[in-house]
């Protein structure tokens, strides 16, 4: 399973990239609005730091605006994947960019049928927002199972990128279903690394070793 970070925060990206955990990045206008500095510069820096796919989102909603922005964003680097909203003109943009060899990630997907149509238009990734579905009283993970099954049935060459993840259990469940990618806020990735029993176990090892050192003052390992 690939792990993307869902953030525009350079410090977090560097931190987890140094651990070898970051296969790619997803950003959106809200995530960029939380960072200080010029958003264009931030996006350029992210594209330089991360070798894998970096999803950068268009702001326009007409075909012309989205295509122009996509061409501009693609100049930031070869690894840019253009994030397009799941709207009728968005699907036309996905088709056109695919013909030009530009990969797209269709965002704001809330049903299996939307994912099916985005894949049919030629998206490289679909981003179903499971946390927002959970927030609205639905079982977000259900659509992940449905999408994975549909793509398998018809051999779509589109990756399911599980988005709007709220807790580590979402990641486990997405992995069991077989989704290709999860995109995680940095704090969720941090929670996945830590376990209280790991901390407790390490602390016991270290204090027991202190006893060994006292008994063997010249010990070197
Ligand atoms: C995905 O690409 C989106 O950026 C993101 O996962 C949205 O998550 P949210 O519902 O926490 O805003």
Tab-separated table of C-alpha atoms and ligand atoms in Angstrom:
chain	number	residue	atom	x	y	z
A	1	UNK	CA	0.000	0.000	0.000
A	2	UNK	CA	1.306	3.457	-0.862
A	3	UNK	CA	1.251	6.198	1.752
A	4	UNK	CA	0.777	9.798	0.688
A	5	UNK	CA	0.822	12.734	3.093
A	6	UNK	CA	-2.215	14.992	2.951
A	7	UNK	CA	-0.551	18.298	3.764
A	8	UNK	CA	1.217	21.369	2.426
A	9	UNK	CA	3.387	21.642	5.530
A	10	UNK	CA	7.038	21.470	4.455
A	11	UNK	CA	8.342	20.573	7.919
A	12	UNK	CA	6.037	17.542	8.215
A	13	UNK	CA	6.820	16.459	4.673
A	14	UNK	CA	10.578	16.571	5.365
A	15	UNK	CA	10.171	14.783	8.712
A	16	UNK	CA	8.327	11.761	7.313
A	17	UNK	CA	10.171	11.776	3.982
A	18	UNK	CA	13.411	11.305	5.973
A	19	UNK	CA	11.871	8.127	7.463
A	20	UNK	CA	11.172	6.769	3.974
A	21	UNK	CA	7.427	6.791	4.579
A	22	UNK	CA	6.246	9.267	1.956
A	23	UNK	CA	5.326	7.811	-1.439
A	24	UNK	CA	3.550	10.985	-2.530
A	25	UNK	CA	1.661	14.100	-1.444
A	26	UNK	CA	-1.858	15.424	-1.811
A	27	UNK	CA	-2.663	19.084	-1.257
A	28	UNK	CA	-5.811	21.144	-1.627
A	29	UNK	CA	-6.674	24.850	-1.358
A	30	UNK	CA	-7.678	24.480	2.310
A	31	UNK	CA	-4.392	22.787	3.240
A	32	UNK	CA	-2.419	25.523	1.415
A	33	UNK	CA	-4.457	28.240	3.160
A	34	UNK	CA	-3.172	26.928	6.511
A	35	UNK	CA	0.495	27.546	5.595
A	36	UNK	CA	2.394	30.844	5.767
A	37	UNK	CA	4.088	32.070	2.586
A	38	UNK	CA	3.470	32.112	-1.141
A	39	UNK	CA	1.376	29.038	-2.090
A	40	UNK	CA	3.067	28.762	-5.492
A	41	UNK	CA	6.493	28.663	-3.796
A	42	UNK	CA	5.251	26.086	-1.279
A	43	UNK	CA	3.951	23.845	-4.068
A	44	UNK	CA	7.240	24.165	-5.979
A	45	UNK	CA	9.208	23.203	-2.868
A	46	UNK	CA	7.011	20.152	-2.180
A	47	UNK	CA	7.477	18.943	-5.748
A	48	UNK	CA	11.264	19.225	-5.293
A	49	UNK	CA	11.377	17.407	-1.924
A	50	UNK	CA	9.174	14.431	-2.806
A	51	UNK	CA	10.116	12.087	-5.636
A	52	UNK	CA	6.669	10.467	-5.932
A	53	UNK	CA	3.418	11.924	-7.271
A	54	UNK	CA	2.374	15.314	-5.862
A	55	UNK	CA	-1.297	16.203	-6.378
A	56	UNK	CA	-1.827	19.940	-6.885
A	57	UNK	CA	-5.395	21.144	-7.257
A	58	UNK	CA	-6.904	23.509	-9.812
A	59	UNK	CA	-9.062	26.370	-8.529
A	60	UNK	CA	-11.027	27.152	-11.710
A	61	UNK	CA	-14.301	25.406	-12.453
A	62	UNK	CA	-14.639	25.931	-16.213
A	63	UNK	CA	-12.904	23.661	-18.671
A	64	UNK	CA	-10.714	26.485	-19.994
A	65	UNK	CA	-9.635	27.631	-16.514
A	66	UNK	CA	-8.884	24.101	-15.338
A	67	UNK	CA	-6.879	23.178	-18.441
A	68	UNK	CA	-4.823	26.408	-18.239
A	69	UNK	CA	-4.130	25.892	-14.542
A	70	UNK	CA	-3.240	22.242	-15.146
A	71	UNK	CA	-0.650	23.266	-17.739
A	72	UNK	CA	0.785	25.836	-15.301
A	73	UNK	CA	0.933	23.360	-12.388
A	74	UNK	CA	2.532	20.689	-14.556
A	75	UNK	CA	5.489	23.075	-15.127
A	76	UNK	CA	6.364	22.726	-11.405
A	77	UNK	CA	7.715	19.240	-12.065
A	78	UNK	CA	7.261	15.950	-13.874
A	79	UNK	CA	5.818	14.305	-10.726
A	80	UNK	CA	2.843	16.700	-10.567
A	81	UNK	CA	-0.572	15.038	-10.734
A	82	UNK	CA	-3.348	17.535	-11.400
A	83	UNK	CA	-6.248	17.368	-8.964
A	84	UNK	CA	-9.593	18.000	-10.623
A	85	UNK	CA	-13.001	18.255	-8.905
A	86	UNK	CA	-15.669	15.661	-9.710
A	87	UNK	CA	-17.887	17.946	-11.817
A	88	UNK	CA	-19.020	17.511	-15.452
A	89	UNK	CA	-16.423	19.930	-16.876
A	90	UNK	CA	-13.846	18.256	-14.645
A	91	UNK	CA	-14.424	14.954	-16.435
A	92	UNK	CA	-13.852	16.665	-19.794
A	93	UNK	CA	-10.576	18.051	-18.424
A	94	UNK	CA	-9.542	14.581	-17.202
A	95	UNK	CA	-10.124	13.153	-20.686
A	96	UNK	CA	-8.219	15.989	-22.391
A	97	UNK	CA	-5.255	15.874	-19.991
A	98	UNK	CA	-5.035	12.095	-20.351
A	99	UNK	CA	-4.765	12.557	-24.114
A	100	UNK	CA	-1.896	14.991	-23.434
A	101	UNK	CA	-0.182	12.465	-21.145
A	102	UNK	CA	-0.933	14.419	-17.930
A	103	UNK	CA	-2.065	12.371	-14.922
A	104	UNK	CA	-5.096	13.479	-12.920
A	105	UNK	CA	-6.524	12.793	-9.476
A	106	UNK	CA	-10.287	13.283	-9.335
A	107	UNK	CA	-11.198	14.724	-5.951
A	108	UNK	CA	-14.365	15.197	-3.882
A	109	UNK	CA	-15.679	11.716	-4.674
A	110	UNK	CA	-18.501	10.543	-2.427
A	111	UNK	CA	-19.971	7.546	-4.287
A	112	UNK	CA	-18.795	4.446	-6.127
A	113	UNK	CA	-20.527	5.646	-9.290
A	114	UNK	CA	-18.610	8.945	-9.254
A	115	UNK	CA	-15.389	6.919	-8.982
A	116	UNK	CA	-16.469	4.677	-11.860
A	117	UNK	CA	-17.103	7.692	-14.093
A	118	UNK	CA	-13.837	9.394	-13.155
A	119	UNK	CA	-11.951	6.195	-14.010
A	120	UNK	CA	-13.835	5.903	-17.284
A	121	UNK	CA	-12.856	9.504	-18.179
A	122	UNK	CA	-9.215	8.500	-17.654
A	123	UNK	CA	-8.224	9.515	-14.109
A	124	UNK	CA	-4.981	8.038	-12.783
A	125	UNK	CA	-6.359	8.333	-9.211
A	126	UNK	CA	-9.780	8.743	-7.632
A	127	UNK	CA	-10.061	10.298	-4.168
A	128	UNK	CA	-13.096	9.136	-2.187
A	129	UNK	CA	-13.477	11.243	1.008
A	130	UNK	CA	-14.378	8.649	3.624
A	131	UNK	CA	-14.082	10.801	6.762
A	132	UNK	CA	-16.531	13.367	5.418
A	133	UNK	CA	-18.973	10.535	4.613
A	134	UNK	CA	-18.567	9.208	8.173
A	135	UNK	CA	-19.173	12.753	9.489
A	136	UNK	CA	-22.435	12.863	7.511
A	137	UNK	CA	-23.646	9.626	9.110
A	138	UNK	CA	-22.641	7.201	6.344
A	139	UNK	CA	-20.133	4.346	6.431
A	140	UNK	CA	-17.371	5.846	4.253
A	141	UNK	CA	-15.391	2.620	4.012
A	142	UNK	CA	-18.295	0.914	2.198
A	143	UNK	CA	-17.614	2.905	-0.958
A	144	UNK	CA	-13.928	1.944	-0.828
A	145	UNK	CA	-14.909	-1.763	-0.992
A	146	UNK	CA	-17.319	-1.013	-3.826
A	147	UNK	CA	-14.811	1.005	-5.854
A	148	UNK	CA	-11.994	-1.529	-5.403
A	149	UNK	CA	-14.352	-4.318	-6.526
A	150	UNK	CA	-15.662	-2.391	-9.564
A	151	UNK	CA	-12.165	-1.420	-10.730
A	152	UNK	CA	-11.070	-5.057	-10.343
A	153	UNK	CA	-14.102	-6.403	-12.230
A	154	UNK	CA	-13.394	-4.213	-15.243
A	155	UNK	CA	-9.590	-3.921	-14.986
A	156	UNK	CA	-9.529	-0.123	-14.673
A	157	UNK	CA	-6.018	1.242	-14.578
A	158	UNK	CA	-6.971	3.802	-11.884
A	159	UNK	CA	-5.690	3.774	-8.309
A	160	UNK	CA	-8.070	4.169	-5.373
A	161	UNK	CA	-6.599	6.921	-3.186
A	162	UNK	CA	-8.432	6.820	0.130
A	163	UNK	CA	-8.799	10.408	1.351
A	164	UNK	CA	-10.238	12.316	4.303
A	165	UNK	CA	-8.781	9.763	6.704
A	166	UNK	CA	-9.571	10.466	10.348
A	167	UNK	CA	-7.810	7.712	12.340
A	168	UNK	CA	-5.332	4.817	12.008
A	169	UNK	CA	-8.118	2.220	11.831
A	170	UNK	CA	-9.216	3.745	8.518
A	171	UNK	CA	-5.745	2.854	7.183
A	172	UNK	CA	-5.929	-0.765	8.381
A	173	UNK	CA	-9.388	-1.150	6.860
A	174	UNK	CA	-8.350	0.401	3.536
A	175	UNK	CA	-5.363	-1.966	3.437
A	176	UNK	CA	-7.528	-5.020	4.110
A	177	UNK	CA	-9.842	-4.004	1.274
A	178	UNK	CA	-6.870	-3.563	-1.071
A	179	UNK	CA	-6.983	0.179	-1.848
A	180	UNK	CA	-3.745	1.149	-3.578
A	181	UNK	CA	-3.099	4.433	-1.701
A	182	UNK	CA	-4.054	6.186	1.518
A	183	UNK	CA	-3.409	9.887	2.025
A	184	UNK	CA	-2.839	10.810	5.654
A	185	UNK	CA	-2.720	13.991	7.677
A	186	UNK	CA	0.757	13.971	9.349
A	187	UNK	CA	-0.703	13.496	12.852
A	188	UNK	CA	-2.362	10.225	11.786
A	189	UNK	CA	0.953	8.936	10.445
A	190	UNK	CA	2.542	9.912	13.789
A	191	UNK	CA	-0.155	7.944	15.642
A	192	UNK	CA	0.539	4.900	13.444
A	193	UNK	CA	4.227	4.944	14.392
A	194	UNK	CA	3.691	5.068	18.146
A	195	UNK	CA	2.331	2.448	20.517
A	196	UNK	CA	2.260	2.722	24.335
A	197	UNK	CA	3.568	-0.863	24.648
A	198	UNK	CA	6.569	0.039	22.464
A	199	UNK	CA	7.405	2.959	24.805
A	200	UNK	CA	6.847	0.818	27.906
A	201	UNK	CA	8.944	-2.044	26.490
A	202	UNK	CA	11.819	0.250	25.506
A	203	UNK	CA	11.837	1.928	28.877
A	204	UNK	CA	12.076	-1.507	30.595
A	205	UNK	CA	14.936	-2.598	28.286
A	206	UNK	CA	16.889	0.582	29.053
A	207	UNK	CA	16.427	0.416	32.830
A	208	UNK	CA	17.359	-3.314	32.875
A	209	UNK	CA	20.484	-2.491	30.862
A	210	UNK	CA	21.467	0.138	33.447
A	211	UNK	CA	21.595	-2.732	36.011
A	212	UNK	CA	23.810	-4.791	33.675
A	213	UNK	CA	26.184	-1.808	33.280
A	214	UNK	CA	26.449	-1.359	37.037
A	215	UNK	CA	27.447	-5.027	37.399
A	216	UNK	CA	29.890	-4.820	34.442
A	217	UNK	CA	31.480	-1.341	34.578
A	218	UNK	CA	33.925	-2.048	31.711
A	219	UNK	CA	31.318	-3.528	29.370
A	220	UNK	CA	31.530	-2.362	25.755
A	221	UNK	CA	29.119	-3.520	23.021
B	1	LIG	C1	-7.621	14.597	-0.271
B	1	LIG	O1	-6.942	14.679	-1.252
B	1	LIG	C2	-8.051	15.739	0.540
B	1	LIG	O2	-7.013	16.671	0.550
B	1	LIG	C3	-8.329	15.390	1.985
B	1	LIG	O3	-8.082	14.045	2.275
B	1	LIG	C4	-9.563	15.959	2.568
B	1	LIG	O4	-9.673	15.590	3.906
B	1	LIG	P1	-10.563	16.342	4.975
B	1	LIG	O5	-11.951	15.819	4.879
B	1	LIG	O6	-9.925	16.006	6.284
B	1	LIG	O7	-10.487	17.820	4.655
